[in-house]
Amino acid sequence: MAGLILDERDQRFVLFEMLHAEKLCDFPKYSDFSRDIFEMILTEAQKFGYEEIFPTLAESDKEGCRLINGQVHVPECFHRLYNIFCGAGWNCMSSPQEYGGQGLPFIMRIASHEWFMHNFSFSSYPGLGEGAAHLIHVYGTKKQKDTYLPMMTNGKWGGSMCLTEPGAGTDVGNLSTRAVRQPDGTYLLKGTKIFITGGDQDLTENIIHPVLARIEGDPAGTKGISIFIVPKFLVNEDGSLGRRNDFEVGKIEEKMGIHGSATCLINFGDNGQCYGELLGEERDGMKIMFQMMNEARIATGLQGLCSGSIAYLHALQYAKDRLQGSSLMDFKNPEAPRVAIIEHPDVRRMLLWMKSNVDGMRALMYYATVCGDTAVNTSAEAEQDRLLGIFEILTPIIKAYCTDIGFRITETAMQVYGGYGFCSEYPIEQFMRDEKIASIYEGTNGIQALDLIGRKLGMKKGTYFMHLLGEMNASIARTKDTPELKDLALDVQNAVNSLAETGLFFATCGKAGKFLIPVGNAYPFLMMMGKIVSAWLLLWQAEIAISKLAQIAGEKGIDLSDKSGLAGFLKESRDAAFYDGKIKGARYFIKNVLPEIEGTIKAIRSEDLSIMEIANESFAV
Ligand SMILES: Cc1cc2nc3c(=O)[nH]c(=O)nc-3n(C[C@H](O)[C@H](O)[C@H](O)COP(=O)(O)OP(=O)(O)OC[C@H]3O[C@@H](n4cnc5c(N)ncnc54)[C@H](O)[C@@H]3O)c2cc1C
C-alpha cells in the first residue's frame, strides 16, 4: 500500500533537505538522538500507520461508539490498537523522560503522527491523554505530577479537555459550571459540559479530565475561570484507584463523521460529590487551558494535512487506474484506446492543485514546529523571542488554513473519483465526513481568523509579523536571480509586499475607528495569508529541488534543457521525478493559486461593509 497515506519522500525532504531537523540534535536535550534515529522512527511510524492504524479506519466508522449503563464503549478494534500504540510509546514521544516519556523534539511527534492522524477518531484518545498530562506537567504541583503523570504517560490513564457547555461554545467565558471550595482545599464541581471528545471510553483504567469552572464568588467572564483536575476514579495515597467520581455521561452525540470518537455530554456533580483539585492558581484557568488549546490547534491543523494527504494520494492512484475516454489528441476517433483519467487536463488540474496544497501545508506545519522546537531550546534570547513569535503568528493559520484546505482537498478527491467517490465502497466519502469537524472544533476557523488579525498581527507592535515577512524576503532574495525561479520569486515578492501592505491597512483602519473592515475581512485575510506562506515555502522547496535535480542530471550526463530525453530520465530516476514534481508543483501554485489573493485584496480595499449594512430581515424575507 505504498504511497496512500502520505508521500514519505516528501516528508523526508521537508525534514532533512529543507529544514534540517537533525540539527535539533545539537541541543543538549536531544543529544541522544540523531538523523539515523529520526529516520528509523519514521520508518516504524509508516509501518504502524499502514499495518495497524489504516485498517481500523472503516471498521471503527461502521461500529461507532455506544453508551451502555453509563459506560462508553469505543469500537472494539481500538482496544488492541491502543495497547500496542502505547506499548510502542507513540503516545508519549515528546513527553518528559522523567515520567516515562521519550523526550523527542515535537517535530518528530508531528511527523510520526502524520502517519496516524487520518484516523482521527483513534488518535484523539491518546492525543488527549498526552495533552492533559502536559498541562499537569507544566502547571501541576509535585504531588499532582507524581500522582498522575506516570500513569498518563504510559497510557494506562487517559485524558480529555472539558470547556464547552450549551451556553458556552465560542464564548467560553460564559460558562456556568461551578466549583465550591472545601475545607480540605479540594473543590466540589457542578455543571454540564457538552461535546467532550473522549469524555468517557473503555480504553483506559482511569480518565483525568481538566475541567473549566468558576469558583463561587469569582467574577463573570474569562477572568473568573479556574481549571480543575477531575479524575473518573479518585486516586488513593498509594496510587490505587478509589471511589468513582460523581459525574456521568448523559449521552454521546450522533455525528456526521469521526464515529469512533466518543463525543460526550457529561453531567458533573448531580449528587453533590464531584471531586476536583485545582490546577495552578485560582482564576488562571483560561491561561492554563490555552496551553492545551494551542497544542490542540496544531493537532487539528495536522488532521487537515493528514486528511488532505490521504485523499490526494487515493485520488492519484484512482486516476492512474481508472480508464475513461480517449486522449484529447484522439478525440475524433471513436476507436481510440481508452486512457487512464490522469491523462485528461481537468483531472491533472485537480491532482496538481491537491499535490501543491498538500506539499505547502506540510511545509507550513513542519516549518512552524521546527521554529517552536528551536525556540524552546536556544539560549539566545532574541532568537527565542523571534522564533516563538513566528510560531504564534502561524498557529491560527495552521489550524484554519490546513483544516479548510484539507476539507477542500477531500472534496476535490471525490470529484476525481466521479460517482464512485460518493459511494461508501471507496474511502473518500469517509475522509470528507471525518475532516469537516476540524474547521469547527478547537475554536472555529472564523475565531482563528479573529485571533490572527486581533491579537497576533499586532503582537509586540507588529514585530513578530515583521519577523515572518523577513523570513519570506530572505528566501526571495536567494531565488530572485536563479534563472528558473526569477519569475516565481517576483510573484511571491509582490504577494509578500501586498501582505505587508494589507497588514498596515488593517492597522490604519483600526486607528481610524473603522475596525469592522479588519474584523469583517479576518477570514479572507487568513486564507490569503495561508496561500502566501504556502507559496513562499514552495518557492524555497523549488530552490532546493533545482540544485538537486541538476546534480542528479549531471551525474547521469543528462542535459535538462533537452526535453526529448527528460521523460525517460524522470521515469528512470525516482529522485529526479520527485524534484521535478517539486518544481512543477511550486510553479503551478504560484502561477495558478497565488493570484487569487489579488481578488481578496481588491475586496478588502473596497472597504465594502454590505455584511453589516444588510438588515437581519433582508437576508431572506
Ligand atoms: C465532534 C466534536 C468534538 C468536540 N470536542 C470538544 C472537546 O473535546 N472539548 C470541548 O470543550 N469542546 C469540544 N467541542 C466543542 C467545539 O469546540 C465547539 O463546538 C466550538 O468551539 C464551537 O462552539 P459552538 O458549537 O457552541 O458554536 P457557536 O459558538 O454557537 O458558534 C456558531 C457560529 O458562530 C460563530 N461565532 C460565535 N461567536 C462568534 C464571535 N464572537 N465572533 C464571530 N463568530 C462567532 C462561530 O464561528 C460559528 O461559526 C467539540 C465539538 C464537536 C462537534
XYZ file of C-alpha atoms and ligand atoms in Angstrom:
674
model
C 0.000 0.000 0.000
C 2.929 2.336 -0.535
C 2.088 5.990 -1.052
C -1.530 6.011 0.097
C -1.278 7.790 3.452
C 1.430 10.313 2.783
C 4.347 10.820 0.479
C 7.254 9.576 2.585
C 9.728 11.054 0.126
C 8.238 14.481 0.654
C 8.241 14.017 4.409
C 11.981 13.262 4.432
C 12.615 16.118 2.001
C 10.918 18.688 4.226
C 12.508 17.382 7.393
C 16.063 16.850 6.273
C 16.699 18.632 2.984
C 14.705 21.771 3.710
C 14.530 22.269 7.485
C 17.497 20.151 8.610
C 15.594 18.852 11.606
C 18.618 16.745 12.544
C 20.311 19.962 13.717
C 17.995 19.868 16.727
C 20.222 17.052 17.989
C 22.917 19.696 18.635
C 20.854 20.858 21.611
C 21.884 19.042 24.824
C 18.270 17.942 25.414
C 18.269 15.933 22.174
C 21.905 14.850 22.088
C 20.934 11.173 22.444
C 19.171 11.372 19.079
C 20.465 11.629 15.529
C 19.162 11.776 11.966
C 19.508 7.981 11.790
C 17.311 7.577 14.843
C 14.791 10.067 13.468
C 14.659 8.142 10.183
C 14.271 4.840 11.998
C 11.350 6.245 13.991
C 9.681 7.480 10.813
C 10.091 4.107 9.136
C 8.405 2.465 12.127
C 5.641 5.091 12.148
C 4.991 4.453 8.465
C 4.767 0.727 9.080
C 2.467 1.247 12.048
C 0.295 3.628 10.048
C -0.234 1.148 7.211
C -0.387 -2.070 9.186
C -2.285 -1.036 12.296
C -3.982 2.361 12.038
C -5.362 2.449 8.499
C -7.079 -0.967 8.711
C -9.229 0.246 11.629
C -10.484 3.336 9.788
C -13.538 1.891 8.040
C -14.298 -0.650 10.755
C -14.408 1.949 13.543
C -16.547 4.219 11.360
C -19.127 1.454 10.923
C -19.135 0.296 14.535
C -19.057 3.715 16.234
C -19.323 4.240 19.992
C -22.013 3.017 22.354
C -23.218 4.150 25.763
C -24.268 1.165 27.871
C -25.245 1.585 31.527
C -23.348 4.847 31.788
C -20.136 3.460 30.293
C -18.893 4.457 26.840
C -17.627 1.639 24.657
C -15.352 2.597 21.779
C -15.023 0.444 18.642
C -13.689 -2.982 19.509
C -10.738 -2.727 17.121
C -9.406 0.274 19.056
C -8.618 -1.848 22.123
C -5.762 -3.847 20.690
C -4.631 -0.822 18.697
C -4.498 1.412 21.766
C -2.459 -1.121 23.696
C 0.148 -1.600 21.000
C 0.176 2.136 20.271
C 1.016 2.982 23.869
C 3.244 -0.077 24.212
C 5.380 1.264 21.370
C 5.492 4.702 23.010
C 3.724 6.596 20.214
C 1.536 8.279 22.845
C 4.406 9.926 24.702
C 7.028 10.779 22.111
C 7.635 14.309 23.345
C 6.638 13.721 26.962
C 9.313 14.269 29.620
C 11.657 11.350 30.166
C 11.468 11.719 33.970
C 7.867 10.481 33.821
C 8.453 7.751 31.265
C 8.200 9.751 28.042
C 10.709 9.707 25.234
C 11.727 13.371 25.266
C 11.871 13.690 21.480
C 11.552 17.068 19.772
C 7.973 17.935 18.922
C 8.694 17.811 15.190
C 9.270 14.064 15.497
C 5.931 13.691 17.214
C 4.220 15.697 14.456
C 5.977 13.831 11.630
C 5.295 10.395 13.149
C 1.682 11.203 13.900
C 1.205 12.321 10.322
C 1.127 8.580 9.643
C -1.671 8.100 12.186
C -3.951 11.114 12.175
C -6.009 10.159 9.136
C -7.811 8.032 11.736
C -8.574 10.951 13.951
C -11.236 9.008 15.850
C -8.471 6.838 17.219
C -5.765 9.496 17.530
C -7.931 11.696 19.711
C -7.819 9.231 22.645
C -4.042 9.046 23.171
C -3.701 12.657 21.999
C -5.987 13.977 24.732
C -4.167 11.922 27.373
C -0.891 13.417 26.209
C -2.237 16.984 26.163
C -3.813 16.711 29.627
C -0.592 15.221 31.017
C 1.395 18.111 29.565
C -0.899 20.573 31.356
C -0.238 18.838 34.651
C 3.479 18.713 33.916
C 3.685 22.461 33.348
C 1.162 23.687 35.939
C 0.750 20.890 38.473
C 2.240 20.603 41.953
C 4.908 17.968 42.582
C 2.237 15.798 44.186
C -0.088 16.131 41.203
C 2.728 15.284 38.809
C 3.763 12.252 40.820
C 0.160 11.089 41.158
C -0.960 11.462 37.569
C 1.923 11.664 35.137
C 3.457 8.190 35.233
C 0.083 6.535 34.539
C -0.914 9.085 31.901
C 2.444 8.806 30.186
C 2.257 5.036 29.927
C -1.269 5.370 28.535
C -2.997 3.424 31.333
C -4.925 6.582 32.193
C -6.427 8.835 29.548
C -7.436 12.486 29.417
C -9.855 14.958 27.878
C -10.464 18.701 27.759
C -13.726 19.971 29.200
C -14.567 23.512 28.150
C -17.763 23.592 26.137
C -21.234 23.996 27.639
C -24.614 24.531 25.997
C -24.359 28.303 26.563
C -20.582 28.496 26.309
C -19.212 27.318 22.991
C -17.126 30.012 21.353
C -17.957 32.219 24.323
C -16.156 30.058 26.911
C -16.226 32.930 29.404
C -19.980 32.434 29.722
C -19.628 29.014 31.333
C -21.806 28.151 34.292
C -20.092 25.110 35.852
C -19.474 25.971 39.482
C -16.776 24.923 41.951
C -17.202 25.183 45.696
C -14.118 25.323 47.936
C -13.970 22.607 50.608
C -12.252 22.891 53.985
C -9.559 20.396 52.900
C -8.582 22.586 49.932
C -10.330 20.465 47.298
C -13.433 21.548 45.366
C -16.842 20.147 44.546
C -17.981 20.790 40.976
C -21.447 21.023 39.479
C -22.416 21.656 35.880
C -22.862 20.206 32.417
C -20.256 20.019 29.674
C -21.144 19.085 26.108
C -19.254 17.796 23.074
C -16.405 16.393 25.170
C -14.179 14.208 22.996
C -13.169 11.097 24.894
C -15.337 12.300 27.796
C -15.551 8.615 28.546
C -14.098 5.497 26.946
C -13.232 1.949 27.915
C -9.622 2.016 26.717
C -8.044 3.184 29.954
C -8.436 2.350 33.650
C -8.937 5.975 34.579
C -9.561 9.291 32.810
C -8.157 12.576 34.083
C -10.412 15.430 32.994
C -9.162 19.018 33.052
C -12.407 20.938 33.649
C -13.034 24.678 33.433
C -15.326 26.028 36.134
C -15.968 29.188 38.125
C -15.323 29.185 41.847
C -18.276 30.577 43.748
C -17.940 34.328 44.097
C -15.413 34.745 41.295
C -16.109 37.361 38.609
C -18.016 36.720 35.393
C -16.161 36.274 32.096
C -12.868 34.563 31.318
C -11.063 36.286 34.197
C -13.116 34.364 36.738
C -12.426 30.893 35.369
C -10.297 28.277 37.121
C -9.222 24.833 35.989
C -9.600 21.588 37.925
C -8.281 18.077 37.672
C -11.344 15.840 37.847
C -10.457 12.130 37.733
C -13.012 9.492 36.759
C -11.789 7.412 39.680
C -10.241 9.189 42.638
C -6.661 8.164 43.316
C -5.709 6.878 46.783
C -2.471 7.905 48.517
C -0.837 4.623 47.456
C -1.755 5.228 43.803
C -4.575 2.683 43.710
C -7.975 3.683 42.386
C -10.622 4.829 44.845
C -14.269 5.750 44.506
C -15.957 6.550 41.203
C -16.225 10.312 40.990
C -19.658 11.887 40.865
C -20.236 12.576 37.195
C -21.780 10.658 34.364
C -22.160 10.666 30.630
C -25.701 11.739 29.726
C -25.364 10.871 26.043
C -22.972 10.513 23.168
C -23.603 12.574 20.061
C -24.674 11.094 16.729
C -22.349 12.745 14.235
C -21.598 13.132 10.543
C -18.101 11.677 10.913
C -15.374 10.547 13.327
C -17.818 7.900 14.523
C -15.160 6.100 16.521
C -14.583 9.196 18.639
C -16.930 9.433 21.623
C -18.349 12.975 21.846
C -19.915 13.113 25.297
C -22.313 15.179 27.313
C -21.136 14.989 30.926
C -23.153 15.917 33.996
C -20.814 16.763 36.842
C -21.928 16.617 40.465
C -25.561 15.527 40.251
C -25.137 14.089 43.752
C -23.054 16.966 45.080
C -19.929 14.818 45.299
C -17.889 15.648 42.211
C -14.335 15.983 43.487
C -11.906 18.305 41.752
C -8.478 19.621 42.604
C -7.241 22.999 41.464
C -4.586 23.057 38.755
C -2.375 26.141 39.051
C -3.806 29.221 40.723
C -7.439 30.182 41.124
C -8.763 32.245 38.188
C -5.821 31.219 35.981
C -7.945 28.609 34.210
C -8.050 30.190 30.773
C -4.336 30.957 30.719
C -3.569 27.362 31.668
C -6.080 25.771 29.320
C -4.633 27.866 26.493
C -1.568 25.648 26.523
C -3.726 22.620 25.720
C -5.879 24.591 23.290
C -2.808 25.780 21.384
C -1.470 22.236 21.157
C -4.903 21.084 20.037
C -4.936 23.768 17.326
C -1.710 22.375 15.911
C -3.063 18.814 16.193
C -6.231 19.874 14.389
C -4.193 21.518 11.636
C -2.336 18.220 11.356
C -5.697 16.487 10.976
C -6.359 18.793 7.998
C -2.991 17.976 6.461
C -3.485 14.222 7.002
C -6.987 14.227 5.515
C -5.763 16.202 2.516
C -2.756 13.968 2.043
C -4.578 10.639 2.212
C -7.409 11.896 -0.008
C -4.955 13.220 -2.602
C -2.929 10.012 -2.754
C -6.039 7.865 -3.088
C -7.304 10.102 -5.885
C -3.918 9.925 -7.593
C -3.938 6.154 -7.556
C -7.514 6.056 -8.795
C -6.686 8.481 -11.606
C -3.878 6.202 -12.755
C -6.098 3.105 -12.693
C -9.462 4.316 -13.934
C -9.887 4.088 -17.710
C -12.377 6.516 -19.184
C -12.473 8.317 -22.516
C -9.737 8.696 -25.040
C -6.812 11.032 -25.301
C -7.574 14.627 -26.240
C -5.255 14.155 -29.198
C -7.506 11.355 -30.486
C -10.883 12.879 -29.740
C -12.276 12.420 -33.254
C -11.541 8.707 -33.325
C -14.221 6.539 -31.609
C -11.930 3.526 -31.898
C -9.141 5.237 -29.988
C -7.950 3.288 -26.946
C -9.371 4.261 -23.567
C -6.911 6.123 -21.376
C -6.493 6.479 -17.638
C -8.269 9.614 -16.425
C -4.932 11.066 -15.265
C -4.385 11.884 -18.949
C -7.258 14.386 -19.002
C -6.247 18.019 -18.427
C -9.058 18.727 -15.973
C -8.093 15.725 -13.836
C -4.430 16.795 -13.946
C -5.525 20.237 -12.801
C -7.272 18.750 -9.773
C -4.326 16.492 -8.979
C -1.718 19.221 -9.156
C -3.933 21.561 -7.135
C -4.175 18.886 -4.439
C -0.483 17.996 -4.554
C 0.761 21.577 -4.314
C -1.634 22.340 -1.470
C -0.622 19.239 0.488
C 3.069 20.000 -0.035
C 2.537 23.602 1.075
C 0.626 22.570 4.194
C 3.244 20.005 5.188
C 5.982 22.589 4.777
C 3.978 25.070 6.873
C 3.284 22.555 9.631
C 6.873 21.334 9.857
C 8.474 24.752 9.471
C 6.432 26.185 12.353
C 7.120 23.146 14.521
C 10.876 23.324 13.984
C 10.697 27.047 14.853
C 8.950 26.059 18.094
C 11.450 23.297 18.923
C 14.395 25.593 18.245
C 12.878 28.417 20.232
C 12.353 26.425 23.410
C 15.899 25.079 23.312
C 18.010 28.001 22.182
C 19.777 30.055 24.824
C 19.874 33.159 22.626
C 17.033 35.250 23.993
C 16.391 37.402 20.921
C 16.305 34.348 18.654
C 13.971 32.583 21.046
C 11.603 35.539 21.000
C 11.759 35.809 17.203
C 11.008 32.126 16.605
C 8.277 31.920 19.224
C 6.715 34.998 17.646
C 6.681 33.345 14.227
C 5.182 30.209 15.775
C 2.469 32.305 17.467
C 1.500 34.001 14.199
C 1.431 30.747 12.271
C -0.677 28.842 14.845
C -4.119 30.171 13.780
C -3.093 29.798 10.127
C -2.106 26.164 10.680
C -5.410 25.484 12.410
C -7.745 27.261 9.995
C -5.960 27.142 6.649
C -4.919 23.496 6.881
C -8.345 22.310 8.024
C -10.306 24.225 5.402
C -7.903 23.388 2.583
C -7.746 19.803 3.883
C -11.523 19.595 3.586
C -11.484 21.087 0.083
C -8.900 18.523 -0.934
C -11.155 15.694 0.242
C -13.930 17.264 -1.829
C -11.679 17.559 -4.893
C -10.527 13.969 -4.421
C -14.179 12.909 -4.533
C -14.522 14.805 -7.807
C -11.589 12.851 -9.244
C -13.337 9.588 -8.345
C -16.559 10.686 -10.028
C -19.654 8.758 -8.894
C -17.635 6.139 -7.050
C -16.208 8.815 -4.773
C -19.707 9.487 -3.461
C -20.251 5.819 -2.634
C -19.118 4.193 0.573
C -17.404 1.416 -1.378
C -14.417 3.787 -1.523
C -12.974 5.612 1.479
C -13.140 9.149 0.054
C -16.553 9.980 1.485
C -15.311 8.979 4.940
C -12.233 11.183 4.597
C -14.554 14.058 3.800
C -17.001 13.334 6.631
C -14.203 12.898 9.162
C -12.415 16.082 8.141
C -15.307 18.544 8.311
C -15.284 18.821 12.092
C -11.686 20.081 12.055
C -12.787 23.546 10.929
C -15.258 23.709 13.818
C -13.625 22.432 16.988
C -10.647 23.901 18.814
C -12.093 27.316 18.025
C -13.953 27.672 14.750
C -11.926 28.891 11.808
C -13.683 32.252 11.958
C -12.401 32.638 15.517
C -8.873 31.648 14.447
C -9.016 34.468 11.914
C -10.043 36.955 14.598
C -7.130 35.756 16.726
C -4.787 36.345 13.789
C -5.877 39.884 12.999
C -6.914 40.941 16.508
C -4.001 39.590 18.533
C -1.228 38.024 16.509
C -0.516 40.631 13.813
C -0.169 43.392 16.360
C 1.851 41.427 18.916
C 4.895 43.380 20.068
C 3.758 46.262 17.851
C 3.847 44.053 14.775
C 7.422 42.858 15.324
C 6.534 39.164 15.015
C 4.678 39.808 11.764
C 7.760 41.658 10.510
C 9.965 38.710 11.513
C 7.835 36.378 9.407
C 7.936 38.779 6.465
C 11.714 38.907 6.949
C 11.946 35.117 6.630
C 9.963 35.235 3.410
C 12.039 38.063 1.972
C 15.236 36.132 2.692
C 14.060 33.208 0.502
C 13.017 35.605 -2.229
C 16.421 37.322 -2.160
C 18.111 33.929 -2.575
C 15.974 32.890 -5.540
C 15.374 36.104 -7.483
C 18.465 35.626 -9.636
C 18.011 31.906 -10.299
C 17.001 31.797 -13.987
C 14.361 29.064 -13.492
C 12.831 30.833 -10.484
C 13.125 34.516 -11.325
C 9.502 35.000 -12.338
C 8.208 32.943 -9.419
C 10.337 34.890 -6.930
C 8.921 38.121 -8.332
C 5.340 36.859 -7.960
C 5.979 35.805 -4.366
C 7.733 39.121 -3.665
C 4.669 41.033 -4.897
C 2.413 38.841 -2.768
C 4.544 39.362 0.341
C 4.551 43.116 -0.260
C 0.764 43.017 -0.585
C 0.523 41.067 2.655
C 2.608 43.671 4.470
C 0.522 46.485 2.977
C -2.747 44.796 3.933
C -1.468 44.316 7.498
C -0.654 48.016 7.597
C -4.028 48.878 6.046
C -5.809 46.931 8.807
C -3.789 48.782 11.437
C -4.695 52.121 9.836
C -8.375 51.126 9.719
C -8.207 50.196 13.397
C -6.687 53.550 14.321
C -9.322 55.396 12.277
C -12.106 53.611 14.156
C -13.018 51.500 11.114
C -12.375 48.257 12.939
C -15.213 46.484 11.116
C -13.037 46.376 7.983
C -10.374 44.082 9.517
C -12.929 42.177 11.623
C -15.271 41.555 8.689
C -12.370 40.519 6.458
C -10.455 38.452 9.012
C -11.224 35.071 7.462
C -10.441 36.047 3.834
C -7.230 37.618 5.156
C -6.239 34.430 6.991
C -6.817 32.296 3.919
C -4.901 34.787 1.804
C -2.006 34.707 4.235
C -2.079 30.889 4.197
C -1.715 30.971 0.403
C 1.169 33.438 0.552
C 3.002 31.468 3.234
C 2.496 28.274 1.206
C 3.766 29.981 -1.953
C 6.877 31.157 -0.102
C 7.608 27.685 1.295
C 7.062 26.061 -2.106
C 9.441 28.567 -3.683
C 12.031 27.647 -1.051
C 11.488 23.966 -1.872
C 11.815 24.605 -5.602
C 15.142 26.316 -4.963
C 16.465 23.143 -3.308
C 14.887 20.883 -5.919
C 16.502 22.746 -8.807
C 20.009 22.243 -7.499
C 19.362 18.593 -6.554
C 17.855 17.851 -9.949
C 20.814 19.468 -11.685
C 23.151 17.389 -9.543
C 21.437 14.097 -10.459
C 21.293 15.073 -14.129
C 24.986 15.985 -14.040
C 25.894 12.620 -12.532
C 23.928 10.816 -15.234
C 25.105 13.057 -18.089
C 21.574 14.300 -18.846
C 21.023 17.691 -20.449
C 17.936 19.106 -18.711
C 17.304 21.602 -21.498
C 16.839 18.729 -23.955
C 13.143 17.973 -23.438
C 13.238 14.824 -25.575
C 15.415 12.940 -23.081
C 13.696 14.292 -19.996
C 10.714 11.925 -19.896
C 12.919 8.849 -19.886
C 15.176 10.347 -17.233
C 12.210 11.065 -14.924
C 10.879 7.533 -15.423
C 14.243 6.074 -14.555
C 15.176 8.158 -11.526
C 12.663 8.302 -8.686
C 14.597 11.176 -7.103
C 14.674 13.159 -10.322
C 10.905 12.702 -10.727
C 10.412 13.830 -7.148
C 12.465 17.026 -7.545
C 10.856 17.789 -10.887
C 7.481 17.393 -9.164
C 8.538 19.891 -6.506
C 9.472 22.446 -9.157
C 6.283 21.905 -11.179
C 4.124 21.976 -8.042
C 5.648 25.265 -6.898
C 5.225 26.792 -10.343
C 1.593 25.649 -10.544
C 0.756 27.022 -7.101
C 2.452 30.364 -7.615
C 1.005 30.878 -11.107
C -2.490 29.482 -10.508
C -3.391 29.641 -6.820
C -1.425 32.633 -5.557
C -3.102 35.097 -7.982
C -6.371 34.501 -6.099
C -5.035 36.850 -3.437
C -5.445 39.756 -5.840
C -9.227 39.350 -5.693
C -9.127 39.153 -1.904
C -7.033 42.312 -1.637
C -9.327 44.169 -4.015
C -12.319 43.139 -1.914
C -10.647 44.177 1.348
C -9.519 47.502 -0.088
C -13.013 48.302 -1.326
C -13.967 48.806 2.341
C -17.337 47.379 1.449
C -19.426 46.686 4.534
C -22.507 45.098 2.987
C -22.280 42.315 5.575
C -23.020 44.845 8.300
C -25.282 47.097 6.315
C -27.789 44.444 5.304
C -30.619 44.276 7.832
C -31.210 40.922 9.517
C -34.682 40.960 7.963
C -33.250 41.389 4.473
C -31.234 38.146 4.390
C -34.456 36.400 3.455
C -37.980 37.675 3.532
C -17.243 16.392 17.435
C -16.947 17.495 18.383
C -15.931 17.337 19.307
C -15.665 18.361 20.225
N -14.723 18.160 21.210
C -14.635 19.061 22.230
C -13.843 18.781 23.386
O -13.171 17.756 23.477
N -13.853 19.682 24.399
C -14.575 20.828 24.359
O -14.547 21.583 25.314
N -15.332 21.125 23.262
C -15.373 20.269 22.216
N -16.172 20.551 21.127
C -16.865 21.809 21.065
C -16.331 22.743 19.988
O -15.073 23.243 20.368
C -17.386 23.829 19.767
O -18.445 23.203 19.059
C -16.865 25.027 19.005
O -15.934 25.722 19.785
C -17.977 25.984 18.595
O -18.869 26.220 19.626
P -20.437 26.039 19.361
O -20.647 24.719 18.761
O -21.162 26.371 20.594
O -20.756 27.100 18.243
P -21.093 28.640 18.492
O -20.139 29.214 19.475
O -22.530 28.787 18.728
O -20.740 29.245 17.054
C -21.629 29.143 15.925
C -21.064 30.001 14.786
O -20.994 31.363 15.218
C -19.670 31.848 15.103
N -19.383 32.733 16.244
C -19.716 32.546 17.529
N -19.259 33.567 18.279
C -18.627 34.406 17.458
C -17.924 35.627 17.605
N -17.775 36.205 18.800
N -17.395 36.210 16.513
C -17.509 35.636 15.300
N -18.159 34.492 15.083
C -18.707 33.860 16.138
C -18.775 30.616 15.102
O -17.546 30.864 14.459
C -19.653 29.611 14.383
O -19.489 29.776 13.003
C -16.409 19.553 20.167
C -17.415 19.715 19.212
C -17.697 18.707 18.341
C -18.822 18.890 17.363
